[in-house]
mmCIF file of C-alpha atoms in Angstrom:
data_model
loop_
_atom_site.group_PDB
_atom_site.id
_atom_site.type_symbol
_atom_site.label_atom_id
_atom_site.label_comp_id
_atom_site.label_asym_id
_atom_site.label_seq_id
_atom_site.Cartn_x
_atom_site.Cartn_y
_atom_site.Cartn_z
ATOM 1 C CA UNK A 27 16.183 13.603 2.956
ATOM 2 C CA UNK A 28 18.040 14.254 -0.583
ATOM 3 C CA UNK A 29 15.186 15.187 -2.459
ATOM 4 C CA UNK A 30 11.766 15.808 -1.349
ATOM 5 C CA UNK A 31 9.231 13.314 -3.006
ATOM 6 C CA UNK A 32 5.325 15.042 -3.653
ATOM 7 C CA UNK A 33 4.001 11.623 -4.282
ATOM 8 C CA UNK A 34 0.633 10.889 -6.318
ATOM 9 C CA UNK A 35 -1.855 7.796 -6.043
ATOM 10 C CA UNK A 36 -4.669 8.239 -8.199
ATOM 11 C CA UNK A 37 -6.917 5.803 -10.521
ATOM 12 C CA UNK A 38 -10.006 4.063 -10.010
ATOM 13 C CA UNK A 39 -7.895 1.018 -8.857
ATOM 14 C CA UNK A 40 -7.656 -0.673 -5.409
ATOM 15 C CA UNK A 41 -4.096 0.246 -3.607
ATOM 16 C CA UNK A 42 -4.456 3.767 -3.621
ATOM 17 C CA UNK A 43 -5.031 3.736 0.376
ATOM 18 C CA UNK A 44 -3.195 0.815 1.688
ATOM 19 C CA UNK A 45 -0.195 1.501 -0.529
ATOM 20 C CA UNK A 46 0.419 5.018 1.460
ATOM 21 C CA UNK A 47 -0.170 3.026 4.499
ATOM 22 C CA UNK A 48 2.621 0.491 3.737
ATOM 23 C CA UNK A 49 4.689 4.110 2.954
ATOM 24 C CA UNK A 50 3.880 4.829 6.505
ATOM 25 C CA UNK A 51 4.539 1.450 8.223
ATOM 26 C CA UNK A 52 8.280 1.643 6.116
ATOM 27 C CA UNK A 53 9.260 5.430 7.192
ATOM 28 C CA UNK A 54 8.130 4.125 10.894
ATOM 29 C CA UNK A 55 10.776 1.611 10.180
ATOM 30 C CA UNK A 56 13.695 4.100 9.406
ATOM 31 C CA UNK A 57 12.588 6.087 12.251
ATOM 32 C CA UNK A 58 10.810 9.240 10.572
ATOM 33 C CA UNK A 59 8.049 11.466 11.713
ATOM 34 C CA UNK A 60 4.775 11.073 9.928
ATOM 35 C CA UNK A 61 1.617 12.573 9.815
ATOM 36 C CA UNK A 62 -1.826 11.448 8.352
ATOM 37 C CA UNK A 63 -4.567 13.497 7.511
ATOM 38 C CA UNK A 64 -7.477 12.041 6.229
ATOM 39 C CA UNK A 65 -10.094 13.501 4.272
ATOM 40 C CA UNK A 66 -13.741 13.033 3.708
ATOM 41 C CA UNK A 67 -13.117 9.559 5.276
ATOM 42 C CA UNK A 68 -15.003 9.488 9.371
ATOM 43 C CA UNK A 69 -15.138 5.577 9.964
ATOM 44 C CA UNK A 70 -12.265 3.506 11.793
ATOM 45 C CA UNK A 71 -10.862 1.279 9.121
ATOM 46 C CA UNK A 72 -8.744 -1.672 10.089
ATOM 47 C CA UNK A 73 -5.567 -0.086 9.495
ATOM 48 C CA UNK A 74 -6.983 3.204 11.029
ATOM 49 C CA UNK A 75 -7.726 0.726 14.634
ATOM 50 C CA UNK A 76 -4.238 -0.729 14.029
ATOM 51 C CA UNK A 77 -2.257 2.534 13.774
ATOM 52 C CA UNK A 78 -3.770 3.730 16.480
ATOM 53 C CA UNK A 79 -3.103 0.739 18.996
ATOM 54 C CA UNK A 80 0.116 1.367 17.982
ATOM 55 C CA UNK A 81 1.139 4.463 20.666
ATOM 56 C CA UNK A 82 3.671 5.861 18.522
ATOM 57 C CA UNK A 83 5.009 9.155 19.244
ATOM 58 C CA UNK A 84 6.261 9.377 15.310
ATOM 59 C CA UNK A 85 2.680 8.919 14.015
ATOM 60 C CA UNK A 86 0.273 11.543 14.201
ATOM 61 C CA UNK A 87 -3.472 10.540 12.489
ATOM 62 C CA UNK A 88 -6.470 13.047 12.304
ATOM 63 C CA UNK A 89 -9.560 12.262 10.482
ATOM 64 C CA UNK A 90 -11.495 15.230 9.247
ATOM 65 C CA UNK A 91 -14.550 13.925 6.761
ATOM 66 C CA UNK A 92 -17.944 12.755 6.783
ATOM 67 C CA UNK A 93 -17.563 9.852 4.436
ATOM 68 C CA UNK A 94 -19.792 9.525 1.152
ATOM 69 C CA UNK A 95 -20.358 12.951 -0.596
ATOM 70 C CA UNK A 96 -23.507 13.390 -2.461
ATOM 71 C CA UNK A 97 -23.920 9.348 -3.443
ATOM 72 C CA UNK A 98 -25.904 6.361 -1.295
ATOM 73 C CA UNK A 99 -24.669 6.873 2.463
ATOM 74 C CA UNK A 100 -23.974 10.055 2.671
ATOM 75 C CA UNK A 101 -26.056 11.841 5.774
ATOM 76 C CA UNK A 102 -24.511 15.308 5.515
ATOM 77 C CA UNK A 103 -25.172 18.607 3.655
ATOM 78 C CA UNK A 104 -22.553 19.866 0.848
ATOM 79 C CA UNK A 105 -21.551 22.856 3.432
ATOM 80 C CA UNK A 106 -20.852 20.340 6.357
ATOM 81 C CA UNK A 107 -18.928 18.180 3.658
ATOM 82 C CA UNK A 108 -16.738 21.563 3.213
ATOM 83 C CA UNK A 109 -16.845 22.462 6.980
ATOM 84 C CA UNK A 110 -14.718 19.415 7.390
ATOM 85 C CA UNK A 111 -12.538 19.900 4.595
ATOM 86 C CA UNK A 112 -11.684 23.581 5.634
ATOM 87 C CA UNK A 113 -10.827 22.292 9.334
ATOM 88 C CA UNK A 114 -8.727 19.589 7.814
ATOM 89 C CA UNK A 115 -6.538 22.253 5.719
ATOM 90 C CA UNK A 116 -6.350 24.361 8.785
ATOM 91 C CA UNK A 117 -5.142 21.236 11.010
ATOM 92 C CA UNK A 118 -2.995 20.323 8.325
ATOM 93 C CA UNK A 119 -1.152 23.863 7.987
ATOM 94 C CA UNK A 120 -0.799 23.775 11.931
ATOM 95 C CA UNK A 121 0.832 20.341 12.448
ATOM 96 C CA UNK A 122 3.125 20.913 9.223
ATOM 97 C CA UNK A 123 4.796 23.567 12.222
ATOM 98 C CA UNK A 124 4.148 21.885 15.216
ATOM 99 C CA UNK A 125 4.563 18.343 14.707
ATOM 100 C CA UNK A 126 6.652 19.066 11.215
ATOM 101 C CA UNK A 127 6.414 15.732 10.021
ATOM 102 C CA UNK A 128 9.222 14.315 7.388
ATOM 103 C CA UNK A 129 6.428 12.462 5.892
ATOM 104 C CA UNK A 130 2.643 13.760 5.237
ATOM 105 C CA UNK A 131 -0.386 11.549 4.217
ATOM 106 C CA UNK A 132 -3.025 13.524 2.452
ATOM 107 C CA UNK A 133 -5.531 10.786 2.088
ATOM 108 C CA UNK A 134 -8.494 11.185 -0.062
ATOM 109 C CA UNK A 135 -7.323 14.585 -0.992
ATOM 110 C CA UNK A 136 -7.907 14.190 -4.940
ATOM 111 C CA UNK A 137 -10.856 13.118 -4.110
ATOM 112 C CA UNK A 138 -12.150 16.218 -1.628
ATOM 113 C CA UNK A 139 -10.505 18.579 -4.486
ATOM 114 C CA UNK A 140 -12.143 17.211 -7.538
ATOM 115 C CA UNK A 141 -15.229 17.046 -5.693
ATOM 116 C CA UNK A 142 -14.835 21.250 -4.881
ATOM 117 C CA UNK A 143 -14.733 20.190 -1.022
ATOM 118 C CA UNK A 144 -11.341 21.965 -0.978
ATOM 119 C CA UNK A 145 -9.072 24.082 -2.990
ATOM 120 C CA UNK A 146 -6.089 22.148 -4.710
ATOM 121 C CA UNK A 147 -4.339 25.763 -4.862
ATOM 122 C CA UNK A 148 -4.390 25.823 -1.028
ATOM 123 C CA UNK A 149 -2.771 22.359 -0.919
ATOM 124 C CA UNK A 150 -0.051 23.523 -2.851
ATOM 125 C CA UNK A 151 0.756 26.193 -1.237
ATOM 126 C CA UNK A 152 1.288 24.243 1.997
ATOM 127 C CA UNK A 153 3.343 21.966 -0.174
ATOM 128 C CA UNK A 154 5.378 24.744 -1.461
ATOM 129 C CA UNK A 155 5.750 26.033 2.341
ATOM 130 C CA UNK A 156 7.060 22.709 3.578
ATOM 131 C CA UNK A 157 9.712 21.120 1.882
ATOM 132 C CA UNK A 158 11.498 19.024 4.267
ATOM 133 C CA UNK A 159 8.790 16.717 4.019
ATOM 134 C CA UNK A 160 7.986 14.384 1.480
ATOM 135 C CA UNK A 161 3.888 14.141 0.323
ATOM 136 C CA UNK A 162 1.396 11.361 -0.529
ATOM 137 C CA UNK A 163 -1.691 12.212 -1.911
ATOM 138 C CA UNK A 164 -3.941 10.014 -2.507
ATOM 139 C CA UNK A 165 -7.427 9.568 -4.308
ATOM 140 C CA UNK A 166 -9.109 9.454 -7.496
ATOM 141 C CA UNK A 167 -9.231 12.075 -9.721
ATOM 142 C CA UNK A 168 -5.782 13.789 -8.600
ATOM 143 C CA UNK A 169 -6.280 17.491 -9.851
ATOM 144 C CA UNK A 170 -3.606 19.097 -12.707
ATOM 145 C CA UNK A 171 -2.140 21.395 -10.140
ATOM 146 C CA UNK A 172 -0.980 18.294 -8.175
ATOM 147 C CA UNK A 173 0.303 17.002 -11.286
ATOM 148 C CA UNK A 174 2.265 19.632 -11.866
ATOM 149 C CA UNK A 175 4.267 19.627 -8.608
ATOM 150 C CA UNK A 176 4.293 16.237 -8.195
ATOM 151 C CA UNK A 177 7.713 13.780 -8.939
ATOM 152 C CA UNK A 178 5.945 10.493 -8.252
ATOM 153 C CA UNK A 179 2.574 9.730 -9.915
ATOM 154 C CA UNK A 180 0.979 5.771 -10.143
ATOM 155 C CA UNK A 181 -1.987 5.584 -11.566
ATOM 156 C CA UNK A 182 -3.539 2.781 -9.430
ATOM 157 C CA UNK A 183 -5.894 0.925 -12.375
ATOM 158 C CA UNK A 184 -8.683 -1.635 -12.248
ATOM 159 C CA UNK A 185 -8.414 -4.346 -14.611
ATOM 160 C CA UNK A 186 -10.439 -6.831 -12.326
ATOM 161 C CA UNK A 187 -12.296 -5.682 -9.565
ATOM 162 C CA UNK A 188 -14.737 -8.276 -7.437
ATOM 163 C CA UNK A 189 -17.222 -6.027 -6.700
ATOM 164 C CA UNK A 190 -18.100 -6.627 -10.486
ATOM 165 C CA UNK A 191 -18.569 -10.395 -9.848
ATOM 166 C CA UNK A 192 -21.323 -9.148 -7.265
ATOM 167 C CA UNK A 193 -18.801 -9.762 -4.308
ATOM 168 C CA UNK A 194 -19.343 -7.494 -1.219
ATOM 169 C CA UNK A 195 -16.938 -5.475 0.554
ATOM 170 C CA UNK A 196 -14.894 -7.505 2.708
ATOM 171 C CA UNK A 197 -13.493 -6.353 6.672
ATOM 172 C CA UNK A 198 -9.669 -6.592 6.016
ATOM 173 C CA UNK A 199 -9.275 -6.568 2.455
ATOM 174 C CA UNK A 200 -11.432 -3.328 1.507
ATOM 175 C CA UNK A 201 -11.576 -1.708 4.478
ATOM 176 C CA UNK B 15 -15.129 -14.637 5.109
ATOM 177 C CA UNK B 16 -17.458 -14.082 2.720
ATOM 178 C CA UNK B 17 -15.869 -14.677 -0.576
ATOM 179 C CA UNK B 18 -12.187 -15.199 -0.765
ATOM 180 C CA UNK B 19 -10.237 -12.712 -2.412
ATOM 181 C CA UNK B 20 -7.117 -13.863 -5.209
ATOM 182 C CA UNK B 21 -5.784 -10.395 -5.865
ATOM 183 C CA UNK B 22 -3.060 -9.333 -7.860
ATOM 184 C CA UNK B 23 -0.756 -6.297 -7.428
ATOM 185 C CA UNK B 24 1.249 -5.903 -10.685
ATOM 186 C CA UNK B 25 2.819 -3.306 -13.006
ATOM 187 C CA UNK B 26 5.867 -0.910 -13.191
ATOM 188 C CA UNK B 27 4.896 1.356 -10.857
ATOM 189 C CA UNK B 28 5.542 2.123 -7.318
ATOM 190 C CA UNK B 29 2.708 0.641 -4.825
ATOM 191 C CA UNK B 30 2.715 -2.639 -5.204
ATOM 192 C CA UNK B 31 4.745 -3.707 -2.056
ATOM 193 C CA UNK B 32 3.914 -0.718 0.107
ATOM 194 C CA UNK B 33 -0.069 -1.649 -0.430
ATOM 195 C CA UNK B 34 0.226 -5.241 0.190
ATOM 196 C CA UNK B 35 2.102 -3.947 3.765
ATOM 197 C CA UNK B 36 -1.220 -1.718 3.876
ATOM 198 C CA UNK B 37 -3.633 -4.593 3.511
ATOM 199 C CA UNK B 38 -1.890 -6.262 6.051
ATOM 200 C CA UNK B 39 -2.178 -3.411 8.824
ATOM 201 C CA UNK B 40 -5.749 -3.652 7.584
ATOM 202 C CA UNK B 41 -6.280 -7.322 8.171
ATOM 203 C CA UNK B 42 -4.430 -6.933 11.799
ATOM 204 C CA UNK B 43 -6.680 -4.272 12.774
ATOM 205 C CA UNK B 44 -9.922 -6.887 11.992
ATOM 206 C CA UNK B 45 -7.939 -9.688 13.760
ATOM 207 C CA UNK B 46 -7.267 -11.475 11.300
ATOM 208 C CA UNK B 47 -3.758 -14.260 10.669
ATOM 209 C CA UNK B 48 -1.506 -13.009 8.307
ATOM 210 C CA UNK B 49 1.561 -15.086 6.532
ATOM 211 C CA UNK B 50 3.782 -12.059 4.544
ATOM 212 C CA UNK B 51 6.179 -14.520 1.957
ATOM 213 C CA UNK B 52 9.093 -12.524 0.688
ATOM 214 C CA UNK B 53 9.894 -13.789 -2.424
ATOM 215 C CA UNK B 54 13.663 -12.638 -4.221
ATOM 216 C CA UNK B 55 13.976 -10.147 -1.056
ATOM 217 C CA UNK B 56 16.912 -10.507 1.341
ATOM 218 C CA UNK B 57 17.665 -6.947 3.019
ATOM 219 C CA UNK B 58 15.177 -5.891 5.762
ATOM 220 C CA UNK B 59 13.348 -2.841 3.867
ATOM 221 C CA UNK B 60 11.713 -0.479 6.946
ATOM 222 C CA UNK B 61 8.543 -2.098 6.282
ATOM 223 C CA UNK B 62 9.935 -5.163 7.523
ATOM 224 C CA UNK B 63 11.990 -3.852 10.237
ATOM 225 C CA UNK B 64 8.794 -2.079 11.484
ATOM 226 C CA UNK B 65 6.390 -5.033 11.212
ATOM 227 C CA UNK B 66 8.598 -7.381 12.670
ATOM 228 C CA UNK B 67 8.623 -4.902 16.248
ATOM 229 C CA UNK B 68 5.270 -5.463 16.266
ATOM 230 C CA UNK B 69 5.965 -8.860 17.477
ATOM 231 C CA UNK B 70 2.327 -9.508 16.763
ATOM 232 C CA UNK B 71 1.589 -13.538 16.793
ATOM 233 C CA UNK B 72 -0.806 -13.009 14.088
ATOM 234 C CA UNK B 73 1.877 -12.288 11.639
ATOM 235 C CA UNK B 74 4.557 -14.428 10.418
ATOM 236 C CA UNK B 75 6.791 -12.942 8.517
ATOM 237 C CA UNK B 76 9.433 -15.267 6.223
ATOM 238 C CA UNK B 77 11.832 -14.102 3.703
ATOM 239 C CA UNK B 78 13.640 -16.515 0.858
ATOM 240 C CA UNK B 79 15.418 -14.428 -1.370
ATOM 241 C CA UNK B 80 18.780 -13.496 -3.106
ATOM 242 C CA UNK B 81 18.250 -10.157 -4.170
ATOM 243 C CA UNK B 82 18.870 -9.108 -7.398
ATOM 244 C CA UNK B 83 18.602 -11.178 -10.198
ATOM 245 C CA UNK B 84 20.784 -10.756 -13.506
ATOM 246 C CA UNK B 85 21.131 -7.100 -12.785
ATOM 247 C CA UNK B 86 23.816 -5.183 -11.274
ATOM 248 C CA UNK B 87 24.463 -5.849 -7.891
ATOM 249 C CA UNK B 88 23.510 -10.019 -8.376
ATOM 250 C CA UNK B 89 25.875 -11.669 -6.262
ATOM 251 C CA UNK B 90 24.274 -15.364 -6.719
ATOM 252 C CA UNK B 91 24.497 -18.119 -8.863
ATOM 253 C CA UNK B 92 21.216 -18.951 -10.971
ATOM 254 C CA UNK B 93 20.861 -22.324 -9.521
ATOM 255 C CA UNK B 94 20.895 -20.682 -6.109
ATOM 256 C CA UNK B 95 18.358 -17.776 -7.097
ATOM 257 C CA UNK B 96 15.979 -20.898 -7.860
ATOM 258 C CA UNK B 97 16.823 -22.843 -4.778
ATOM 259 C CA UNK B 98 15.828 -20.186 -2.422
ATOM 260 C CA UNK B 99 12.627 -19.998 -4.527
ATOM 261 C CA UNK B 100 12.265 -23.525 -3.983
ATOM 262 C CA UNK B 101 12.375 -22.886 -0.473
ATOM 263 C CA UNK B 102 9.980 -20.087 -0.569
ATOM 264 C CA UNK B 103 7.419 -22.414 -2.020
ATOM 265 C CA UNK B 104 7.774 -25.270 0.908
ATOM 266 C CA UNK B 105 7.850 -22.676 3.634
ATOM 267 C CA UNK B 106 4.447 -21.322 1.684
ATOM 268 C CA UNK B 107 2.957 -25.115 1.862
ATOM 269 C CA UNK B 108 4.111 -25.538 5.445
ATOM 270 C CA UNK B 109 2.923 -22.096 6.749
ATOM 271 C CA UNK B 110 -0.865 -22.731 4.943
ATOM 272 C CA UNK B 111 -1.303 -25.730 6.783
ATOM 273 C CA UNK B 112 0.209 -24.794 10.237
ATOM 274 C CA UNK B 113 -0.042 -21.250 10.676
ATOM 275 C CA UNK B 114 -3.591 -21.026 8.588
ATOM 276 C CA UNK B 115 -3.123 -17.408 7.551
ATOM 277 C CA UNK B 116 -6.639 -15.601 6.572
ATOM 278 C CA UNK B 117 -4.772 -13.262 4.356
ATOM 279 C CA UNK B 118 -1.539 -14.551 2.548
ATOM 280 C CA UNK B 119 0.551 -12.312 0.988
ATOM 281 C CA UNK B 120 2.894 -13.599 -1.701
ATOM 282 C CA UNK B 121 5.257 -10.514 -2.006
ATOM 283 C CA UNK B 122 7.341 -10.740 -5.515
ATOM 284 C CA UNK B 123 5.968 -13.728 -6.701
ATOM 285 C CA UNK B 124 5.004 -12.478 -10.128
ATOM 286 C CA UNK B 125 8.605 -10.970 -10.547
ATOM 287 C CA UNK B 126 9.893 -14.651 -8.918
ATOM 288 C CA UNK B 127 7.584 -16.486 -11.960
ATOM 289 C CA UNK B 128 8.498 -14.275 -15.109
ATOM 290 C CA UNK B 129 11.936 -14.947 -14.439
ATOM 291 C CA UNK B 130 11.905 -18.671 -14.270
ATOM 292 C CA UNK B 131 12.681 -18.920 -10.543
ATOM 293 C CA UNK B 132 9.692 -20.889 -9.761
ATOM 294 C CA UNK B 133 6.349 -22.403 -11.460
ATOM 295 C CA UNK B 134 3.029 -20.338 -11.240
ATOM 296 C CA UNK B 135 1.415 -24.002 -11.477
ATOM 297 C CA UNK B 136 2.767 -25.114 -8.563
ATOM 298 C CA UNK B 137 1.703 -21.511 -6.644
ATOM 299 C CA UNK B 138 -1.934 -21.463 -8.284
ATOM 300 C CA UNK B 139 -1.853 -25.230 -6.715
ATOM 301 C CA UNK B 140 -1.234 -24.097 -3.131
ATOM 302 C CA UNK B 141 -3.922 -21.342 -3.966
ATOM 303 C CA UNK B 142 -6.670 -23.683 -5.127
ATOM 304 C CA UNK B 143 -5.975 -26.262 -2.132
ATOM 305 C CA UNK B 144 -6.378 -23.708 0.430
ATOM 306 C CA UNK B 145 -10.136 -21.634 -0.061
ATOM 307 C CA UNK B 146 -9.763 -19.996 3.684
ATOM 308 C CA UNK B 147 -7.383 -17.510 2.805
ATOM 309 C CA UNK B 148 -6.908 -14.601 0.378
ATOM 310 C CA UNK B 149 -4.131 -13.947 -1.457
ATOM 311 C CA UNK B 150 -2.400 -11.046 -2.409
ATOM 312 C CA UNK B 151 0.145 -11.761 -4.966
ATOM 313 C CA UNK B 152 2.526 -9.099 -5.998
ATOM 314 C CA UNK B 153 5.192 -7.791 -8.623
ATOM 315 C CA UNK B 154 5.996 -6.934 -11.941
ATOM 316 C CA UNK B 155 4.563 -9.269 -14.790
ATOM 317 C CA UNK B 156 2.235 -11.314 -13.479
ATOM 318 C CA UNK B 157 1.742 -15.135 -15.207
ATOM 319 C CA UNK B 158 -1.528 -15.652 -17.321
ATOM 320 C CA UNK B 159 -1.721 -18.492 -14.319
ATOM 321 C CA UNK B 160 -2.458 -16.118 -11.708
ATOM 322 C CA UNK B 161 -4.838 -13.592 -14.089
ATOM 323 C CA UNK B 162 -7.135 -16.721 -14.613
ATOM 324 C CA UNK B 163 -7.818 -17.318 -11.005
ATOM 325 C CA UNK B 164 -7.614 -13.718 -9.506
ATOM 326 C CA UNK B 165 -10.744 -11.541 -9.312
ATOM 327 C CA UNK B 166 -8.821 -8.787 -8.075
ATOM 328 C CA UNK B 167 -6.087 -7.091 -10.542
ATOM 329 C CA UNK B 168 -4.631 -4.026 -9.928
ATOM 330 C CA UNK B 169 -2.113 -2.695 -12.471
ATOM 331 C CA UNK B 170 0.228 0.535 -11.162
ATOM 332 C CA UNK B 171 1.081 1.862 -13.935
ATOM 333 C CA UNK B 172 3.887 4.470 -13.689
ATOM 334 C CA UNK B 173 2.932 8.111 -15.085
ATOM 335 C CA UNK B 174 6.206 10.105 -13.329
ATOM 336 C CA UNK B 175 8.912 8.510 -11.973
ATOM 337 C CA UNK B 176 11.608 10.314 -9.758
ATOM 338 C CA UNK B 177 14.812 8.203 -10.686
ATOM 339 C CA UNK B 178 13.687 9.435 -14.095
ATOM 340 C CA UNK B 179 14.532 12.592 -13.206
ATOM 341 C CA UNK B 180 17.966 11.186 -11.986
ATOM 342 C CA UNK B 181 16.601 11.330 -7.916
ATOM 343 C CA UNK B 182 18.308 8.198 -6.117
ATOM 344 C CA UNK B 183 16.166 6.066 -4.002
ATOM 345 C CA UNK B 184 15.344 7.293 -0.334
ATOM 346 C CA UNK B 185 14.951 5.602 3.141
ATOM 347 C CA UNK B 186 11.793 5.824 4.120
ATOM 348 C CA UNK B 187 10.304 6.204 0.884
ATOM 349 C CA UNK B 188 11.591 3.587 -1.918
ATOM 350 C CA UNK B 189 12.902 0.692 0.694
#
């Protein structure tokens, strides 16, 4: 690594997901060690299934959420919301030393902080802790103190979207 | 499918190719075919190295690219810029009617357009003759051709850039 890269995805735009996936599936390529935590997200989405079937020893994935927070869907108190969150920030802080990735997925993590599922402060500080690897985070709503830190930021925005046309969520393209 | 999907990936920041590779690992954890047309592109970038160990039959994978193109490191001839675009275009043709992709993703296209390499009418032509697929077309500068059609845009728009801050591109990160 020559400089560490604290990556942000944010906007209301599709890409913000898939494009740290593609960041995966290209450090797999050179070899690297990556880990990807998910938050707030508890469904198997396509590329969740693929990564998986994949075996690889360099890619670690944990899912720690209970999917939609306080809108249609969601089946799950504000404190289990945060229950999850909390375990995720403790799994995170243990595989940063065990598994000590070169690359670390924070997925949904704007989201979980702007929401007040986590603390951004408590991010950072893991950030801070760990800089031989480089950081994606991803989600809307990416909090100032990630801004701050951060050497990357796209801003991931809609222009056209389909569901405005009335067109459903699709397997393979949104999820 | 229910609806097909034309979506665009465009704008100057970083996420367009890296989520396009993301929406394919998607789409292979549904099932579904995938054709992945490298426009411009002739180095294998990790993303490619990686998918192409996969040796998954539902991907095909076809680059038809020089590289660079009027910029430093440009080590082709104009005419032979266009005639690998050219080829990129048949192989696109070909692939739609053999292969029959569900997702089809047109990596660089928008760059390959705005520069005169090849005609968005004859791309939006391939795209109009074959409904079973979507498309995800990416780059900078995407033709008024392709905004008419698509009803998916995405713009990445760059708010902090690390080569700004003089930080050369990384492995595992940038390529």
């Amino acid at each position: 690594m020559k400089t560490r890269i604290i990556a942000i995805l944010t906007g209301n735009g599709k890409g913000k997901t898939t494009s740290a996936v593609g960041t995966i599936i290209r450090a797999l390529g050179h070899g690297h060690r990556v880990l990807l935590l998910q938050f707030m997200k508890e469904t198997e989405s396509g590329e969740i299934k693929f990564l998986k079937t994949l075996r690889n020893p360099n890619l670690k994935i944990i899912q720690s959420g209970r999917g939609f927070f306080k809108i249609k869907g969601d089946h799950s108190t504000e404190e289990t919301h945060k229950k999850y969150a909390t375990l995720a920030i403790k799994l995170l802080q243990k595989e940063l030393k065990s598994f000590s990735p070169t690359l670390t997925v924070l997925d949904e993590i704007n989201t979980a902080c702007s929401l007040g599922l986590t603390d951004a402060k408590q991010v950072v500080e893991s950030i801070m802790k760990n800089p031989k690897t480089h950081f994606i985070l991803t989600g809307r709503n990416a909090p100032k103190e990630f801004r701050t830190i951060a050497n990357l930021i796209t801003e991931m925005k809609e222009v056209k979207h389909p569901f405005n046309e009335g067109i459903h969520a699709q397997a393979g393209m949104e999820f």
